[in-house]
Amino acid sequence: MDADVVISGGGPTGLLLAAELRLGGVRVVVLERRAEPDPVPRANGLVGQVVTVLYRRGLYRALARHDRGPRALVQRWFTGALGDRPRPVRGFSHAGFRLDLRRLRDANPLHVLAVPQRRMEQVFERHARRLGADVRRGHTLAGLAQDTDGVTVEVDGPDGRYRLRAAYLVGCDGSHSAVRKAAGIGFPGETSREVVIRMAHVVLPRAALTPAGALRAADGAVYRPYQLHRTAHGAFSFASFIPGVHVLSTHEWDAQAPGEQVPMSVAEARTSLSRVVGADVPVAEPPTDGRPWILRRLTDRNNRLADPYRAGRVFVVGDAAHVFAGFGGSNLNLGLQDAVNLAWKLALVARGRAPDALLDTYQSERMPQAWQALDRTREQAELMAPGDEVTTRREAYAARLREPGFLREVADAVAGLDLPYPMGPGPALLGRMSPDLRLTHGGRRIRLASLQHGARPLLLDLTGDPALAAAAAPWRDRVDLVRATPRDPGTPPALLIRPDGYVAWVGPAPDDPTGLPEALTAWFGPPVTAS
């Protein structure tokens, strides 16, 4: 084998997957057709649970503190602070409603990290290379063939075509995935052309902006940045991540648009925004002195999920596994969590430490999350549509948002916390991301996240009872036993935490490890027997 795993696609998802696999101890080759990280502005940040996942890998600081310019101000606008760990956001835009999350206080679950996709790629690639991943830019998958022992990959490189042999292949190559198509994996779903979406980097005149950065239209209406606004004629949002330049997005229902062969202009963006707002808004072209900007038009609403996520030794992750169009921006958040979920399982199986059946849990855990995200996207699209009936529904929805219980439900859904992994009956923590517990370990005060940088399974023992260590001893080659003292009230006596941060077992009593061997076997393979 040339590698244990070949990854086709070196965007943020593929690069994070490569790093996670290297933490699991397997050889990885990443094939990426682009010679450099994509300069086209795409995602502008991460939302929800994925932010805490990256924090637990020690990547949060590099992503959050990449500059002190407008994007750092955006981060402070969301959180009120820019520190070394995520803090819940004060407010968030959902389906055109501004969620006042300060009302949730300590129960606020939502984190946001304002970081451009290009920066994510740079940080993840540096992280993956530092760990030993072989990232090959300018190399493209041209074909594949799999058998019972592995996958043969045809690659077009700068010096011609060559072959790679690997135990597994993962497609992180986007919604038009060549891996998915070649492996015969279906991509059922729906495509609708009822909405015209225009996106552009533009300059909004200073006279149209308030001192706080809000947009004041000609009719006097004021619109906040970083928020989706619904009007009688459509929807729009705007935000600034480059000094003097705004990202503008407009959505128009049942609108006419030139054919795809006609390039979009700034004048078209201005006309669209003026129609949506109902009053003229001056819009100018941004400077072209090397700063990235793009004009593009999307006329499709694509909602599709791969079925299955796995075909033999081939897997699909991220946009290759699911695409959602509309509102909510869940694609990248979901894809990065796909990568973290699959990596440790694939590493254990590739190293012969766990049975192949463990890999089936990738689909059983991640596909329901994708369906849930699809439902949330559809709900937001329905709430943003024009019409008096929708307006009446929005009024009822706004009334419900004033109820703390419903506000918490919505915040959990946006954060991706509303659907735990299916691990059977048990305590509330089972199947959910472990809290970032405050601990005393080795005489030092630490947080649990500091123990999770290496993506190792953890058996967190907060009792010190030898029965727990004895029960876990046959897995000491795969699972780290950590003894600590809790500093948070109500902390369970023991937790088995998977490399992706999810709780796989909760200790029922200080001296009773009932169920622990079964959980260790289910997630990390059979025990090592003394010879």
XYZ file of N, CA and C in Angstrom, residues 27-220:
582
model
N -1.196 6.463 7.533
C -0.549 7.196 6.441
C -1.622 7.754 5.515
N -1.487 9.036 5.163
C -2.528 9.742 4.413
C -1.916 10.476 3.229
N -2.579 10.375 2.075
C -2.247 11.180 0.904
C -3.487 11.991 0.536
N -3.311 13.302 0.370
C -4.403 14.190 -0.039
C -4.146 14.645 -1.476
N -5.137 14.450 -2.353
C -5.055 14.886 -3.743
C -5.920 16.134 -3.912
N -5.325 17.234 -4.323
C -6.061 18.483 -4.509
C -5.677 19.079 -5.859
N -6.685 19.325 -6.690
C -6.422 19.804 -8.053
C -5.860 21.221 -8.084
N -6.191 22.059 -7.091
C -5.723 23.439 -7.091
C -4.292 23.519 -6.574
N -3.502 24.380 -7.208
C -2.113 24.548 -6.775
C -2.008 25.358 -5.494
N -3.012 26.211 -5.230
C -3.025 27.063 -4.045
C -4.415 27.031 -3.428
N -4.531 27.411 -2.136
C -5.873 27.515 -1.540
C -6.776 28.404 -2.374
N -8.042 28.048 -2.439
C -9.007 28.744 -3.277
C -9.096 30.220 -2.888
N -8.814 31.154 -3.817
C -8.898 32.578 -3.485
C -10.322 33.109 -3.485
N -11.279 32.333 -3.994
C -12.660 32.796 -4.082
C -13.279 32.841 -2.690
N -13.815 33.980 -2.270
C -14.466 34.051 -0.960
C -15.692 33.153 -0.928
N -15.724 32.244 0.014
C -16.865 31.342 0.142
C -17.419 31.481 1.563
N -17.203 30.466 2.405
C -17.695 30.553 3.776
C -16.955 31.662 4.520
N -17.689 32.363 5.373
C -17.103 33.461 6.143
C -17.024 33.157 7.631
N -17.344 31.928 8.014
C -17.265 31.595 9.427
C -17.883 30.247 9.718
N -17.766 29.852 10.959
C -18.286 28.580 11.436
C -19.273 28.841 12.561
N -20.298 28.006 12.632
C -21.374 28.201 13.594
C -21.666 26.890 14.302
N -21.806 26.956 15.621
C -22.297 25.805 16.365
C -21.214 24.924 16.942
N -21.533 23.645 17.026
C -20.701 22.698 17.749
C -19.322 22.521 17.131
N -19.193 22.742 15.825
C -17.897 22.570 15.180
C -16.858 23.521 15.765
N -17.281 24.679 16.272
C -16.341 25.632 16.876
C -15.688 25.010 18.107
N -16.473 24.333 18.936
C -15.907 23.702 20.122
C -15.061 22.494 19.747
N -15.404 21.813 18.649
C -14.590 20.682 18.183
C -13.187 21.167 17.838
N -13.089 22.276 17.112
C -11.781 22.798 16.724
C -11.018 23.336 17.926
N -11.719 23.891 18.880
C -11.098 24.330 20.126
C -10.445 23.159 20.834
N -11.110 22.020 20.838
C -10.573 20.840 21.526
C -9.381 20.225 20.807
N -9.148 20.641 19.571
C -7.952 20.201 18.851
C -6.830 21.230 18.950
N -7.067 22.309 19.681
C -6.041 23.328 19.826
C -5.925 24.250 18.630
N -6.967 24.313 17.774
C -6.912 25.107 16.556
C -7.653 26.435 16.664
N -8.368 26.631 17.749
C -9.221 27.814 17.856
C -8.407 29.104 17.807
N -7.323 29.154 18.526
C -6.554 30.399 18.605
C -6.004 30.789 17.243
N -5.473 29.807 16.484
C -4.921 30.105 15.162
C -5.998 30.613 14.212
N -7.212 30.102 14.344
C -8.302 30.522 13.476
C -8.876 31.872 13.903
N -8.993 32.086 15.196
C -9.658 33.291 15.700
C -8.767 34.520 15.657
N -7.464 34.343 15.786
C -6.564 35.487 15.901
C -5.704 35.676 14.666
N -6.293 35.428 13.501
C -5.483 35.532 12.297
C -5.220 36.979 11.888
N -6.031 37.908 12.331
C -5.741 39.308 12.046
C -6.428 40.188 13.099
N -6.183 41.479 13.012
C -6.815 42.425 13.925
C -7.697 43.406 13.139
N -8.094 42.985 11.942
C -8.880 43.839 11.078
C -10.373 43.657 11.277
N -11.158 43.893 10.207
C -12.615 43.842 10.324
C -13.143 42.516 10.839
N -12.486 41.401 10.462
C -13.026 40.117 10.890
C -12.888 39.926 12.404
N -11.809 40.447 12.979
C -11.683 40.405 14.431
C -12.778 41.236 15.086
N -13.134 42.354 14.445
C -14.230 43.160 14.969
C -15.554 42.414 14.869
N -15.712 41.643 13.789
C -16.919 40.826 13.643
C -17.015 39.825 14.787
N -15.887 39.178 15.103
C -15.899 38.197 16.179
C -16.288 38.859 17.501
N -15.758 40.035 17.751
C -16.109 40.743 18.988
C -17.571 41.180 18.966
N -18.074 41.510 17.769
C -19.479 41.905 17.646
C -20.385 40.757 18.063
N -19.996 39.536 17.697
C -20.799 38.375 18.048
C -20.671 38.026 19.532
N -19.453 38.022 20.060
C -19.208 37.446 21.379
C -18.926 38.469 22.465
N -18.526 39.669 22.084
C -18.152 40.653 23.073
C -16.726 40.482 23.558
N -16.040 39.429 23.067
C -14.657 39.168 23.481
C -13.991 38.300 22.434
N -12.662 38.348 22.402
C -11.892 37.507 21.494
C -10.769 36.898 22.317
N -11.055 35.765 22.957
C -10.088 35.153 23.850
C -9.501 33.886 23.281
N -8.989 33.052 24.184
C -8.338 31.819 23.770
C -9.293 30.644 23.681
N -10.540 30.831 24.042
C -11.520 29.756 23.929
C -12.868 30.341 23.521
N -13.730 29.522 22.937
C -15.018 30.040 22.450
C -15.897 30.538 23.590
N -16.624 31.590 23.308
C -17.633 32.099 24.226
C -18.959 32.172 23.488
N -20.055 31.932 24.175
C -21.361 31.982 23.502
C -21.618 33.361 22.896
N -22.295 33.373 21.745
C -22.600 34.633 21.089
C -23.779 35.304 21.776
N -23.821 36.620 21.677
C -24.890 37.387 22.312
C -26.171 37.378 21.490
N -26.013 37.258 20.169
C -27.180 37.244 19.296
C -26.839 36.543 18.003
N -27.877 36.132 17.288
C -27.648 35.430 16.027
C -28.874 35.586 15.147
N -28.651 35.606 13.829
C -29.745 35.747 12.872
C -30.226 34.372 12.438
N -31.507 34.142 12.578
C -32.106 32.862 12.201
C -33.428 33.127 11.496
N -33.490 32.760 10.204
C -34.705 32.936 9.402
C -35.197 34.381 9.426
N -34.269 35.326 9.501
C -34.650 36.733 9.521
C -35.017 37.262 10.888
N -34.967 36.425 11.915
C -35.212 36.866 13.294
C -33.865 37.036 13.985
N -33.754 38.048 14.812
C -32.534 38.171 15.623
C -32.787 37.497 16.956
N -32.036 36.421 17.214
C -32.168 35.696 18.468
C -31.375 36.410 19.544
N -32.032 36.877 20.583
C -31.354 37.522 21.712
C -30.942 36.432 22.682
N -29.745 35.902 22.486
C -29.281 34.758 23.270
C -28.792 35.149 24.655
N -28.694 36.433 24.928
C -28.331 36.856 26.287
C -29.390 36.424 27.291
N -30.610 36.218 26.814
C -31.685 35.786 27.706
C -31.457 34.374 28.235
N -30.618 33.584 27.540
C -30.368 32.208 27.979
C -29.293 32.129 29.055
N -28.494 33.189 29.178
C -27.436 33.263 30.198
C -26.526 32.037 30.131
N -26.403 31.300 31.220
C -25.476 30.171 31.269
C -25.915 29.006 30.388
N -27.163 29.011 29.931
C -27.663 27.913 29.104
C -27.471 28.185 27.611
N -26.808 29.283 27.237
C -26.599 29.622 25.840
C -25.602 28.641 25.209
N -26.019 27.875 24.178
C -25.136 26.856 23.619
C -24.416 27.275 22.334
N -24.655 28.489 21.823
C -24.249 28.799 20.453
C -22.925 29.557 20.394
N -21.992 29.020 19.574
C -20.699 29.652 19.353
C -20.547 29.982 17.871
N -19.853 31.062 17.585
C -19.588 31.493 16.219
C -18.110 31.838 16.105
N -17.499 31.455 14.994
C -16.107 31.811 14.734
C -16.030 32.458 13.357
N -15.790 33.772 13.313
C -15.693 34.504 12.058
C -14.311 34.284 11.460
N -14.237 33.431 10.444
C -12.958 33.136 9.795
C -13.235 32.775 8.337
N -12.501 33.355 7.382
C -12.750 33.041 5.968
C -12.285 31.633 5.624
N -12.920 31.041 4.636
C -12.590 29.670 4.259
C -11.137 29.540 3.832
N -10.611 30.526 3.157
C -9.211 30.465 2.732
C -8.297 30.333 3.948
N -8.597 31.066 5.019
C -7.781 30.971 6.225
C -7.919 29.593 6.854
N -9.150 29.038 6.854
C -9.336 27.674 7.375
C -8.418 26.699 6.647
N -8.405 26.801 5.295
C -7.572 25.885 4.517
C -6.107 26.031 4.894
N -5.646 27.258 5.063
C -4.242 27.480 5.406
C -3.904 26.863 6.760
N -4.775 27.086 7.749
C -4.517 26.551 9.097
C -4.583 25.024 9.090
N -5.609 24.471 8.439
C -5.759 23.016 8.422
C -4.633 22.348 7.629
N -4.204 22.973 6.525
C -3.115 22.371 5.750
C -1.810 22.389 6.537
N -1.522 23.487 7.185
C -0.312 23.547 8.006
C -0.366 22.515 9.119
N -1.521 22.373 9.731
C -1.724 21.389 10.797
C -1.524 19.972 10.263
N -2.114 19.664 9.105
C -2.006 18.318 8.536
C -0.567 18.006 8.126
N 0.102 18.956 7.490
C 1.491 18.722 7.068
C 2.400 18.549 8.274
N 2.168 19.337 9.311
C 2.990 19.221 10.512
C 2.874 17.829 11.128
N 1.693 17.244 10.999
C 1.464 15.898 11.539
C 1.955 14.795 10.610
N 2.368 15.156 9.388
C 2.939 14.160 8.485
C 2.068 13.757 7.313
N 0.976 14.468 7.055
C 0.138 14.149 5.904
C 0.855 14.552 4.614
N 0.685 13.746 3.575
C 1.258 14.012 2.259
C 0.207 14.738 1.420
N 0.300 16.067 1.362
C -0.676 16.882 0.634
C -0.090 17.197 -0.738
N -0.753 16.718 -1.794
C -0.266 16.867 -3.158
C -1.170 17.812 -3.931
N -0.726 19.054 -4.059
C -1.489 20.038 -4.821
C -1.166 19.903 -6.305
N -2.165 20.168 -7.137
C -2.006 19.988 -8.568
C -2.196 18.560 -9.013
N -2.762 17.718 -8.140
C -3.002 16.304 -8.449
C -4.504 16.030 -8.370
N -5.042 15.343 -9.386
C -6.480 15.136 -9.502
C -6.802 13.664 -9.665
N -7.795 13.185 -8.944
C -8.259 11.813 -9.117
C -8.872 11.659 -10.503
N -8.423 10.634 -11.240
C -8.916 10.387 -12.591
C -9.726 9.104 -12.695
N -9.679 8.271 -11.676
C -10.431 7.021 -11.705
C -10.120 6.193 -10.482
N -10.939 5.191 -10.234
C -10.714 4.318 -9.088
C -11.259 2.923 -9.377
N -10.679 1.969 -8.710
C -11.162 0.586 -8.752
C -10.884 -0.023 -7.391
N -11.884 -0.636 -6.805
C -11.684 -1.233 -5.488
C -11.897 -2.736 -5.545
N -11.237 -3.419 -4.614
C -11.393 -4.865 -4.457
C -11.479 -5.162 -2.971
N -11.402 -6.420 -2.600
C -11.566 -6.787 -1.193
C -10.409 -6.308 -0.322
N -9.260 -6.014 -0.931
C -8.084 -5.647 -0.142
C -7.780 -4.152 -0.128
N -8.329 -3.409 -1.070
C -7.999 -1.993 -1.105
C -8.587 -1.296 -2.307
N -8.069 -0.079 -2.558
C -8.548 0.759 -3.654
C -7.340 1.208 -4.476
N -7.461 1.084 -5.802
C -6.448 1.601 -6.710
C -6.963 2.905 -7.300
N -6.175 3.956 -7.153
C -6.587 5.295 -7.574
C -5.701 5.749 -8.725
N -6.341 6.163 -9.826
C -5.629 6.778 -10.951
C -5.543 8.277 -10.690
N -4.343 8.828 -10.830
C -4.126 10.233 -10.513
C -3.466 10.947 -11.682
N -3.993 12.113 -12.034
C -3.343 12.994 -12.994
C -2.553 14.037 -12.222
N -1.222 14.001 -12.378
C -0.354 14.946 -11.696
C 0.382 15.829 -12.672
N 1.174 16.764 -12.175
C 1.917 17.669 -13.053
C 2.857 16.943 -14.012
N 3.319 15.753 -13.638
C 4.250 14.991 -14.479
C 3.582 13.825 -15.189
N 2.252 13.824 -15.220
C 1.560 12.748 -15.919
C 0.732 11.897 -14.972
N 0.175 10.828 -15.526
C -0.709 9.948 -14.755
C 0.098 8.911 -13.997
N -0.374 8.593 -12.782
C 0.241 7.536 -11.984
C -0.831 6.888 -11.117
N -0.456 5.829 -10.410
C -1.403 5.092 -9.581
C -1.003 5.128 -8.114
N -2.012 5.101 -7.270
C -1.821 4.953 -5.829
C -2.642 3.764 -5.360
N -2.092 3.016 -4.439
C -2.816 1.897 -3.835
C -2.994 2.194 -2.352
N -4.242 2.129 -1.881
C -4.542 2.449 -0.487
C -5.596 1.493 0.040
N -5.670 1.409 1.355
C -6.693 0.560 1.971
C -8.072 1.187 1.821
N -8.148 2.536 1.879
C -9.434 3.229 1.814
C -9.290 4.514 1.009
N -10.421 4.957 0.428
C -10.486 6.213 -0.304
C -11.655 7.020 0.246
N -11.427 8.316 0.482
C -12.483 9.198 0.973
C -12.651 10.356 -0.004
N -13.887 10.569 -0.453
C -14.184 11.682 -1.330
C -14.601 12.910 -0.539
N -13.762 13.936 -0.567
C -14.082 15.239 0.017
C -14.075 16.262 -1.118
N -14.550 15.832 -2.285
C -14.385 16.593 -3.514
C -15.649 17.308 -3.970
N -16.499 17.720 -3.025
C -17.584 18.630 -3.338
C -18.846 17.990 -3.859
N -19.808 18.855 -4.162
C -21.140 18.383 -4.527
C -21.162 17.629 -5.849
N -20.191 17.888 -6.727
C -20.103 17.157 -7.998
C -19.077 16.025 -7.902
N -18.920 15.462 -6.731
C -17.883 14.494 -6.391
C -17.641 13.413 -7.452
N -16.413 13.378 -7.959
C -16.021 12.313 -8.877
C -15.915 10.981 -8.146
N -15.512 11.031 -6.886
C -15.422 9.798 -6.089
C -16.800 9.180 -5.913
N -17.767 10.014 -5.540
C -19.126 9.504 -5.334
C -19.676 8.867 -6.602
N -19.488 9.522 -7.726
C -20.002 9.001 -8.991
C -19.295 7.709 -9.384
N -17.970 7.682 -9.251
C -17.223 6.491 -9.656
C -17.516 5.298 -8.762
N -17.860 5.555 -7.486
C -18.161 4.469 -6.552
C -19.610 4.003 -6.672
N -20.410 4.685 -7.515
C -21.799 4.278 -7.699
C -22.706 4.656 -6.549
N -22.340 5.677 -5.799
C -23.151 6.137 -4.674
C -24.195 7.128 -5.185
N -25.446 6.898 -4.850
C -26.519 7.780 -5.298
C -26.498 9.116 -4.594
N -27.171 10.099 -5.202
C -27.244 11.447 -4.627
C -28.662 11.991 -4.813
N -29.641 11.295 -4.222
C -31.033 11.704 -4.425
C -31.340 13.020 -3.714
N -32.358 13.705 -4.232
C -32.768 14.956 -3.616
C -33.633 15.755 -4.556
N -33.581 17.065 -4.403
C -34.457 17.936 -5.170
C -33.694 19.156 -5.640
N -34.077 19.653 -6.801
C -33.522 20.880 -7.343
C -34.668 21.795 -7.712
N -34.612 23.024 -7.245
C -35.665 23.995 -7.517
C -35.044 25.270 -8.040
N -35.724 25.901 -9.004
C -35.229 27.167 -9.551
C -36.162 28.322 -9.223
N -36.829 28.227 -8.091
C -37.801 29.254 -7.745
C -37.162 30.504 -7.157
N -35.902 30.418 -6.736
C -35.237 31.548 -6.085
C -33.989 31.920 -6.872
N -33.791 33.210 -7.072
C -32.560 33.709 -7.672
C -31.720 34.307 -6.547
N -30.530 33.787 -6.389
C -29.623 34.231 -5.331
C -28.441 34.928 -5.987
N -28.207 36.176 -5.603
C -27.070 36.914 -6.134
C -26.119 37.245 -4.989
N -24.832 37.049 -5.234
C -23.813 37.356 -4.232
C -22.735 38.198 -4.892
N -22.282 39.203 -4.199
C -21.273 40.085 -4.782
C -20.478 40.783 -3.700
N -19.240 41.075 -3.986
C -18.449 41.980 -3.165
C -18.630 43.365 -3.742
N -19.129 44.288 -2.926
C -19.467 45.634 -3.400
C -18.995 46.662 -2.383
N -19.096 47.914 -2.779
C -18.820 49.028 -1.870
C -20.133 49.757 -1.616
N -20.516 49.855 -0.344
C -21.674 50.648 0.049
C -21.169 52.025 0.474
N -21.771 53.096 -0.015
C -21.263 54.442 0.290
C -21.362 54.760 1.779
N -20.402 55.512 2.269
C -20.398 55.884 3.685
C -21.678 56.603 4.089
N -22.236 57.371 3.164
C -23.445 58.135 3.488
C -24.633 57.225 3.775
N -24.573 55.996 3.270
C -25.682 55.066 3.480
C -25.493 54.211 4.723
N -24.363 54.362 5.437
C -24.057 53.535 6.606
C -24.104 54.371 7.875
N -24.658 53.804 8.927
C -24.669 54.460 10.224
C -23.306 54.283 10.883
N -22.999 55.027 11.952
C -21.723 54.825 12.645
C -21.525 53.400 13.132
N -22.613 52.669 13.401
C -22.504 51.281 13.864
C -22.408 50.294 12.708
N -22.395 50.788 11.460
C -22.245 49.897 10.313
C -23.536 49.390 9.729
N -24.680 49.883 10.204
C -25.967 49.481 9.648
C -26.231 50.227 8.346
N -27.081 49.634 7.511
C -27.423 50.227 6.227
C -28.711 51.034 6.361
N -28.669 52.313 5.922
C -29.853 53.165 5.931
C -30.308 53.351 4.489
N -31.476 52.805 4.157
C -32.013 52.916 2.805
C -32.566 54.315 2.569
N -32.903 54.599 1.289
C -33.386 55.928 0.927
C -34.697 56.270 1.608
N -35.490 55.257 1.961
C -36.771 55.525 2.627
C -36.637 55.641 4.138
N -35.386 55.588 4.654
C -35.147 55.745 6.082
C -35.064 54.461 6.861
